[in-house]
Short mmCIF file of C-alpha atoms (C1' of nucleotides) in Angstrom, two decimals:
data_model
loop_
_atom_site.label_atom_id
_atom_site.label_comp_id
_atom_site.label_asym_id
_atom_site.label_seq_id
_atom_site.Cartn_x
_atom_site.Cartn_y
_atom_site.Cartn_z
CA UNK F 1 1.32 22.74 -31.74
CA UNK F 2 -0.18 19.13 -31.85
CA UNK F 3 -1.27 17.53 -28.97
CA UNK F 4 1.50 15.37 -28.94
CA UNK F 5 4.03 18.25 -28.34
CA UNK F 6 1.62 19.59 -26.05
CA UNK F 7 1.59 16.32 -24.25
CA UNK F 8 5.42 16.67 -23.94
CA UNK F 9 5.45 19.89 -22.55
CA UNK F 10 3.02 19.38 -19.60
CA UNK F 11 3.84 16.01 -18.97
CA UNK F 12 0.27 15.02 -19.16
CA UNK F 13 -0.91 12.05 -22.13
CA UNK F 14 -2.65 12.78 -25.21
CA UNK F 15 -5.02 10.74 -23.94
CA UNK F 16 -5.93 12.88 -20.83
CA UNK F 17 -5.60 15.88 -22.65
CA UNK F 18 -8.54 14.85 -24.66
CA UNK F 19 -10.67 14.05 -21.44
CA UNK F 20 -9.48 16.96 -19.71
CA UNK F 21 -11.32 18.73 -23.06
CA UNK F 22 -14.09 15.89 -23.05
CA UNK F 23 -14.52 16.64 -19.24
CA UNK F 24 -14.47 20.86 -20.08
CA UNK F 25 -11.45 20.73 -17.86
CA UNK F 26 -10.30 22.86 -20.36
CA UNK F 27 -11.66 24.35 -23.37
CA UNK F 28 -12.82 23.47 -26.71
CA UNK F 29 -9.53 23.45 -28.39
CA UNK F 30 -9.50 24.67 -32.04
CA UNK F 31 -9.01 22.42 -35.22
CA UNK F 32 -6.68 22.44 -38.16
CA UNK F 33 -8.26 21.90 -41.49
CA UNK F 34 -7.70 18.11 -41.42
CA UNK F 35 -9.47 18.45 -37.63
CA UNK F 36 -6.55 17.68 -35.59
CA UNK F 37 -6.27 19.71 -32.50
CA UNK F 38 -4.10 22.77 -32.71
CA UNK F 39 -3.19 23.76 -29.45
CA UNK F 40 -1.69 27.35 -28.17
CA UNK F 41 -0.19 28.47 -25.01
CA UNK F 42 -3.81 29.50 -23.51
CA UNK F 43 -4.50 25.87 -23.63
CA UNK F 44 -1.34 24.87 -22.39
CA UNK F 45 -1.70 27.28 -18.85
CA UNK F 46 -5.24 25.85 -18.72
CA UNK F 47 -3.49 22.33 -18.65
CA UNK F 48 -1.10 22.90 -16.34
CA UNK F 49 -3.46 24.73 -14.13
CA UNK F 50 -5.34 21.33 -14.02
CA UNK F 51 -2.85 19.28 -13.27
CA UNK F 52 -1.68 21.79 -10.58
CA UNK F 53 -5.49 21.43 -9.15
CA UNK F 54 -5.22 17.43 -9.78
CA UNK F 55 -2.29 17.03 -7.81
CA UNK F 56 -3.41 19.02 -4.82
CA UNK F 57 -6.45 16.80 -4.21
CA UNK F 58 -9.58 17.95 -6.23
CA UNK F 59 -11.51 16.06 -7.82
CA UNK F 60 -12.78 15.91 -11.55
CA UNK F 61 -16.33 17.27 -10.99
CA UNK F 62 -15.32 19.81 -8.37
CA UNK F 63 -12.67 21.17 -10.54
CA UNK F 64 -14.72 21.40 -13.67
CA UNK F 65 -17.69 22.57 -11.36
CA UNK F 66 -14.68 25.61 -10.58
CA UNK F 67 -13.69 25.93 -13.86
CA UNK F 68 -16.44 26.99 -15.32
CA UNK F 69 -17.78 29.11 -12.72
CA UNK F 70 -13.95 30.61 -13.61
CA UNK F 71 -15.10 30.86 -17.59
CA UNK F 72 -18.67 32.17 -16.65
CA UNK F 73 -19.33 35.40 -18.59
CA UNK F 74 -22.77 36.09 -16.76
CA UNK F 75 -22.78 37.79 -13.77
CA UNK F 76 -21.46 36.32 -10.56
CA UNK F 77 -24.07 35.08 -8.18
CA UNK F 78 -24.11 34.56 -4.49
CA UNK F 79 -24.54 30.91 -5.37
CA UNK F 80 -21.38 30.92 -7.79
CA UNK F 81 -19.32 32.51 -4.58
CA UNK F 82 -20.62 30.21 -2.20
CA UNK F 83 -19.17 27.73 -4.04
CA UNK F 84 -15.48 28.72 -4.24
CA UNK F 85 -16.31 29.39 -0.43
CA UNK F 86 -16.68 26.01 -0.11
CA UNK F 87 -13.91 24.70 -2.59
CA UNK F 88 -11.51 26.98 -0.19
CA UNK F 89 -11.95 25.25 2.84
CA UNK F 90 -11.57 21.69 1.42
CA UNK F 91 -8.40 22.65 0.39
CA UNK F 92 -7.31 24.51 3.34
CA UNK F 93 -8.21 21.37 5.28
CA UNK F 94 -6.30 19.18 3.19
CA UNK F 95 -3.25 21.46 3.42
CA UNK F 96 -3.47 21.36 7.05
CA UNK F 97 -4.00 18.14 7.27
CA UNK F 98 -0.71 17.70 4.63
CA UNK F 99 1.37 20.17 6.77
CA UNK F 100 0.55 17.57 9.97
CA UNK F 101 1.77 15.25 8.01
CA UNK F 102 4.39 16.94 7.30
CA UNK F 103 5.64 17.82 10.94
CA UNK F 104 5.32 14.00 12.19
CA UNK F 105 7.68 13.18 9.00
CA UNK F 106 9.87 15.92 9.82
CA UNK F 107 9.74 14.64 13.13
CA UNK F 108 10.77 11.09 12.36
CA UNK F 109 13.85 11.83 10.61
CA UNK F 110 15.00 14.80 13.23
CA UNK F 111 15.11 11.68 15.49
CA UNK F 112 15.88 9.20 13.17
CA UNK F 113 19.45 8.74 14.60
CA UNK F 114 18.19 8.06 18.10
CA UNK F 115 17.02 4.79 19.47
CA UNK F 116 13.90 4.60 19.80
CA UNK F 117 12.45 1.43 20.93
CA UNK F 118 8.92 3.65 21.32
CA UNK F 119 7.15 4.40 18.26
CA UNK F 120 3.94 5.30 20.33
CA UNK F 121 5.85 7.29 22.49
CA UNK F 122 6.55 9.55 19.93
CA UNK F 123 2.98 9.18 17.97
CA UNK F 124 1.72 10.67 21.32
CA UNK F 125 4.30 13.56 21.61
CA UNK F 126 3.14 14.49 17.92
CA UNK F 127 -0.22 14.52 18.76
CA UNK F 128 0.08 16.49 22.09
CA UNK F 129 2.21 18.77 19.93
CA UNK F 130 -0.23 19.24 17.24
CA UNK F 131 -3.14 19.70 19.90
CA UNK F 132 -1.24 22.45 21.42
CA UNK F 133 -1.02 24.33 18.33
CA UNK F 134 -4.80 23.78 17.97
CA UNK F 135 -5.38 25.24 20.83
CA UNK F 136 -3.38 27.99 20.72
CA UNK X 1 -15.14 -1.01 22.06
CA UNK X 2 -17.10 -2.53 19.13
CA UNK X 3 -16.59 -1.47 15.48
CA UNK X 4 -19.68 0.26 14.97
CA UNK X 5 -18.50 2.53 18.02
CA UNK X 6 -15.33 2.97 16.24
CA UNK X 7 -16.62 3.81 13.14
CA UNK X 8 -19.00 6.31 14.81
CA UNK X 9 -16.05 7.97 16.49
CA UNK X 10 -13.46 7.72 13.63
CA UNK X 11 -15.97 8.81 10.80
CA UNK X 12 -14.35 6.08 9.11
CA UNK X 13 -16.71 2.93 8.17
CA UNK X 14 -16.45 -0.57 9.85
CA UNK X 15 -16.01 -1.59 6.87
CA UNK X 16 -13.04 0.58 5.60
CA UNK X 17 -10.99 0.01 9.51
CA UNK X 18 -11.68 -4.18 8.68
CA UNK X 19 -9.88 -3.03 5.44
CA UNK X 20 -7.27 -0.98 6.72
CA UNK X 21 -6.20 -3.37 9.33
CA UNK X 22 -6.37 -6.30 6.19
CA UNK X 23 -3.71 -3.71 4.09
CA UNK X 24 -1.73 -3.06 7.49
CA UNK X 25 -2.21 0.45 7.82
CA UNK X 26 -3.12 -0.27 11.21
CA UNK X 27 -2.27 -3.14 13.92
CA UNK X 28 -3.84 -6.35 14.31
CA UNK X 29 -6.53 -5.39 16.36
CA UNK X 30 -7.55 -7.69 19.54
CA UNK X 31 -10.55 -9.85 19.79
CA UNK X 32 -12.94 -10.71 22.02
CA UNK X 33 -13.34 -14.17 22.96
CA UNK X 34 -15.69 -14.82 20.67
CA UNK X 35 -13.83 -13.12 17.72
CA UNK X 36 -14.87 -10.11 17.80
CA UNK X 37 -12.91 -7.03 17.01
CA UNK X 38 -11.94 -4.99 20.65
CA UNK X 39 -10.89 -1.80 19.64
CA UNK X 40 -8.93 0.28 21.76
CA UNK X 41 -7.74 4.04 22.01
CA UNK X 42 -4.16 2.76 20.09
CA UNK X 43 -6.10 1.83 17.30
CA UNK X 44 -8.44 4.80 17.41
CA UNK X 45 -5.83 6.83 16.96
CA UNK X 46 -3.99 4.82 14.46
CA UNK X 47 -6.90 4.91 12.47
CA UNK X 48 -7.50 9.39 12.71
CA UNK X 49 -4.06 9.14 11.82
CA UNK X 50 -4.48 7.18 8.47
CA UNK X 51 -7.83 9.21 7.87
CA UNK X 52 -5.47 12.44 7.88
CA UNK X 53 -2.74 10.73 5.72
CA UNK X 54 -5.04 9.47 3.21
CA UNK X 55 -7.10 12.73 3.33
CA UNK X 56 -3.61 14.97 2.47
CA UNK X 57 -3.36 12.71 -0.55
CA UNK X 58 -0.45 9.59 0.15
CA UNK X 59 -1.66 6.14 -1.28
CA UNK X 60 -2.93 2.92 0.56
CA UNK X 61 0.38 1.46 -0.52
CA UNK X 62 3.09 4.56 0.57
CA UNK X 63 1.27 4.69 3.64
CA UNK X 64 1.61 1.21 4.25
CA UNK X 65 5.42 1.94 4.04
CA UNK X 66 5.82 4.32 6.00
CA UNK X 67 3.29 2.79 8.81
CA UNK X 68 5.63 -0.31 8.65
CA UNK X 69 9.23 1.98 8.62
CA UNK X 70 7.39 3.81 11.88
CA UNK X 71 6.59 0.34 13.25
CA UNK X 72 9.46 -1.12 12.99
CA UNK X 73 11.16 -2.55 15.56
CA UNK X 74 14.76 -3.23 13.90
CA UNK X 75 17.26 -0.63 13.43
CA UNK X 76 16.69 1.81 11.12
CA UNK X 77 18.68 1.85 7.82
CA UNK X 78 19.76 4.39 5.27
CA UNK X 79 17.10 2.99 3.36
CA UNK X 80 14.32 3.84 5.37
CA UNK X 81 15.49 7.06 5.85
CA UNK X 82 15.21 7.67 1.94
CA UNK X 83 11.77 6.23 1.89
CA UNK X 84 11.06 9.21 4.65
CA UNK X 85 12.49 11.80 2.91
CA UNK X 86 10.91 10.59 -0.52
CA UNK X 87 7.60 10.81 1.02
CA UNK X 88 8.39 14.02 2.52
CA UNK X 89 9.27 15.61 -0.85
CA UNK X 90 6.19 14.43 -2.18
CA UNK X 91 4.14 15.51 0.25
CA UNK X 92 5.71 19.03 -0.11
CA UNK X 93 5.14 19.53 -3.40
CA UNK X 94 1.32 18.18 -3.03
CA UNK X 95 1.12 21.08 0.04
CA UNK X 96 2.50 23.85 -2.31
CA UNK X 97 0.31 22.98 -5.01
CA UNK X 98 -2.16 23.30 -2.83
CA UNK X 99 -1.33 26.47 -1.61
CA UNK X 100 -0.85 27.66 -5.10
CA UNK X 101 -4.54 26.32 -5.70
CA UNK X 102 -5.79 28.06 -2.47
CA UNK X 103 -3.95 31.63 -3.60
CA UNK X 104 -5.69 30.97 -6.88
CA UNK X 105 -8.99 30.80 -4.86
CA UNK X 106 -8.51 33.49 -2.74
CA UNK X 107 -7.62 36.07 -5.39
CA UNK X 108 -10.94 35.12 -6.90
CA UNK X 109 -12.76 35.70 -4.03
CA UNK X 110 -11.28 38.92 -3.28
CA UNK X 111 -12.06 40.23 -6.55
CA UNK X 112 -15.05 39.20 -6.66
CA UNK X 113 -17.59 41.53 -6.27
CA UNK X 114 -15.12 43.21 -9.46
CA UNK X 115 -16.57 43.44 -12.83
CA UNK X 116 -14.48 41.24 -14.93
CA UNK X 117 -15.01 40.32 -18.04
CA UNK X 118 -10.81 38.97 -18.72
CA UNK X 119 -10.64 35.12 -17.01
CA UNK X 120 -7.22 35.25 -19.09
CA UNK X 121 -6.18 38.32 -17.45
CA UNK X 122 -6.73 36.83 -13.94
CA UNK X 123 -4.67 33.78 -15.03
CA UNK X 124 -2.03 35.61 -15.93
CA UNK X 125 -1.74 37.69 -13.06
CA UNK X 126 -1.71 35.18 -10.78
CA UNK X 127 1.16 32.89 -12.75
CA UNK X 128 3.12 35.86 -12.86
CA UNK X 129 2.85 36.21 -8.81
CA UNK X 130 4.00 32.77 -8.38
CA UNK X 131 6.70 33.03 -10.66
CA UNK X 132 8.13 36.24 -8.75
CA UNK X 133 7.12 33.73 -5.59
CA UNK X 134 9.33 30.76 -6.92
CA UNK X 135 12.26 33.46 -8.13
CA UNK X 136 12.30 35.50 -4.63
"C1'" DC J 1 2.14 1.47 -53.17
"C1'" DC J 2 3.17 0.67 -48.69
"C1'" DT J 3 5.32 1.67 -44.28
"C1'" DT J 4 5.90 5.14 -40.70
"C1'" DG J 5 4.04 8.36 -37.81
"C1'" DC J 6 1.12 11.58 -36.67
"C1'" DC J 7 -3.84 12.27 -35.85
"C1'" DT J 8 -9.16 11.14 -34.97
"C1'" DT J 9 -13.38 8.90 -32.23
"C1'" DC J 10 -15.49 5.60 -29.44
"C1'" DA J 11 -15.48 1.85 -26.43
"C1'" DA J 12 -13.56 -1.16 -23.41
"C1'" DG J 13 -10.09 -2.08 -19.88
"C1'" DT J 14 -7.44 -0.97 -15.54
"C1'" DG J 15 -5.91 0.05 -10.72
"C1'" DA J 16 -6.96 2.17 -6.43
"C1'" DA J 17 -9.81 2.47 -2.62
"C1'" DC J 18 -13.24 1.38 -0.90
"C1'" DT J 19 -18.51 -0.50 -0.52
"C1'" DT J 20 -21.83 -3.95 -0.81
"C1'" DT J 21 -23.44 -8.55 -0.68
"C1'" DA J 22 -23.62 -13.25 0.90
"C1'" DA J 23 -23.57 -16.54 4.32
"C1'" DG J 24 -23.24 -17.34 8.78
"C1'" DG J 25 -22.42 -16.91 14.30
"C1'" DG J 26 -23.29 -14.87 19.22
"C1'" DT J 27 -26.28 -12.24 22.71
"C1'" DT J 28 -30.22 -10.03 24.42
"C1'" DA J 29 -35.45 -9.05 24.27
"C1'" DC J 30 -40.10 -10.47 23.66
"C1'" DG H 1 -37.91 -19.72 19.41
"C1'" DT H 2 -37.49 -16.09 16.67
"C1'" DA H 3 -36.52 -11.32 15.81
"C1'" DA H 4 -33.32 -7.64 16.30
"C1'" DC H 5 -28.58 -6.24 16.40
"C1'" DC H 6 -24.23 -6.80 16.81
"C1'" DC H 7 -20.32 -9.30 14.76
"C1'" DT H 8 -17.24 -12.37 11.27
"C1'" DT H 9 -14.90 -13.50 6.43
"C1'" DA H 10 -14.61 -13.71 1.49
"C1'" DA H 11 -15.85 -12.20 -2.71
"C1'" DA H 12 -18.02 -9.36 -5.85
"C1'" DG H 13 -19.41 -4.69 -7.19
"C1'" DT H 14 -18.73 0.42 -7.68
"C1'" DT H 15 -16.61 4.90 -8.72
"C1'" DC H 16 -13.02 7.70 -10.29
"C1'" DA H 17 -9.59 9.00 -13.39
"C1'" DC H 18 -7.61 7.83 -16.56
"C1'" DT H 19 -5.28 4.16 -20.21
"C1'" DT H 20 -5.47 1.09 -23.89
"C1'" DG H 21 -7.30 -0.84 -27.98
"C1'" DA H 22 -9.81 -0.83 -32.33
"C1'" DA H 23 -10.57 1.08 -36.61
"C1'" DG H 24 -9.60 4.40 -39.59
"C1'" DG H 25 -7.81 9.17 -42.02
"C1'" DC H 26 -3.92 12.28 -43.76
"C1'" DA H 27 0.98 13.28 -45.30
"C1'" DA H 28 5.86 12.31 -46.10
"C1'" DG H 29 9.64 8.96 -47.43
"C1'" DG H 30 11.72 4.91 -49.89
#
DNA sequence: CCTTGCCTTCAAGTGAACTTTAAGGGTTAC
DNA sequence: GTAACCCTTAAAGTTCACTTGAAGGCAAGG
């Protein structure tokens, strides 16, 4: 498949499928004779998987920093864990932080029919909310 | 309170609250008499709120929308109500990409200590869980 | 043979979200 | 009075993650 059709399939450009390669966001796709790229479902997860990754919030360098750690054929050192250790909790603080956000939209349009001349009212009823589940 | 007390207790630079108060993402803050910014617990928490908005991924300009919708005074139309649910959708599918990223993570982690020499393998075992995820 | 349509690389451009710099003002401390 | 810190605005600079443009190659169609 050329990276056109690719392109259509994952909804990412042919342009950022070459940086995502550039970037070893993916890997080294292989060549036709001519030297166009000729690329194959592996390639296509691996693109996908990025733009899953992309979309929840990490970043270039950590993601290609994970990536290859992912790839690594050498044995798996503490350092290496530490590392997706680390990657983890970004991300679980970011989906917490998403789900908060979450609750004070849900929030907003369970009461959207009322009147509600008090917007800080209810900013403080979220946030007594949301500490209450922290604390419990 | 001053800025630089602000900043020290949002995390978030003097800099970056002059700029989020410039874009609207919080209120006009008060001055002093002299023209200084007076910053009060309102804003403070105006401004953790944006940090955790902007942290769970929603742009400078969508959370400008929303921070205006919440703000605003007149009655609320069907219109804003989209806007909500538009956001809330997006923020949903950022959250469960995310969670898909974090399962990704964990499984790693938890088979760690594994020899493995099949990345591929791994990738494939864990699309096929969130397929039979998405189809339960 | 030349236009169309795909591809290539490399470099420059873009938009978002800040950060940094410049130029200046007010208040307290020596 | 001048140095040290705080503040102000406006504008320019930076970083990230791409996008766009330039210049050219290969293959099919009219």
């Amino acid at each position: 498949m050329n990276i056109k059709e690719a392109s259509q399939q994952t909804g990412v450009s042919s342009a950022a499928i070459r940086y995502y390669e550039k970037e070893g966001l993916i890997p080294a796709i292989d060549r036709t004779e001519v030297g166009n790229r000729d690329i194959d479902n592996r390639i296509l997860r691996r693109i996908r998987f990025v733009t899953q990754m992309r979309s929840a919030g990490m970043s270039i360098e950590n993601l290609r920093r994970y990536i290859q750690l992912f790839d690594a054929q050498e044995d798996n050192t503490k350092e290496q864990r530490a590392l997706l250790q680390e990657q983890l909790a970004v991300m679980e603080e970011k989906r917490d932080d998403l789900q908060a956000a979450i609750d004070h939209l849900n929030y907003k349009l369970a009461h959207f029919d009322d009147h509600m001349a008090s917007t800080e009212a209810e900013l403080r009823a979220l946030e007594a909310q949301h500490q209450s589940e922290r604390d419990s």
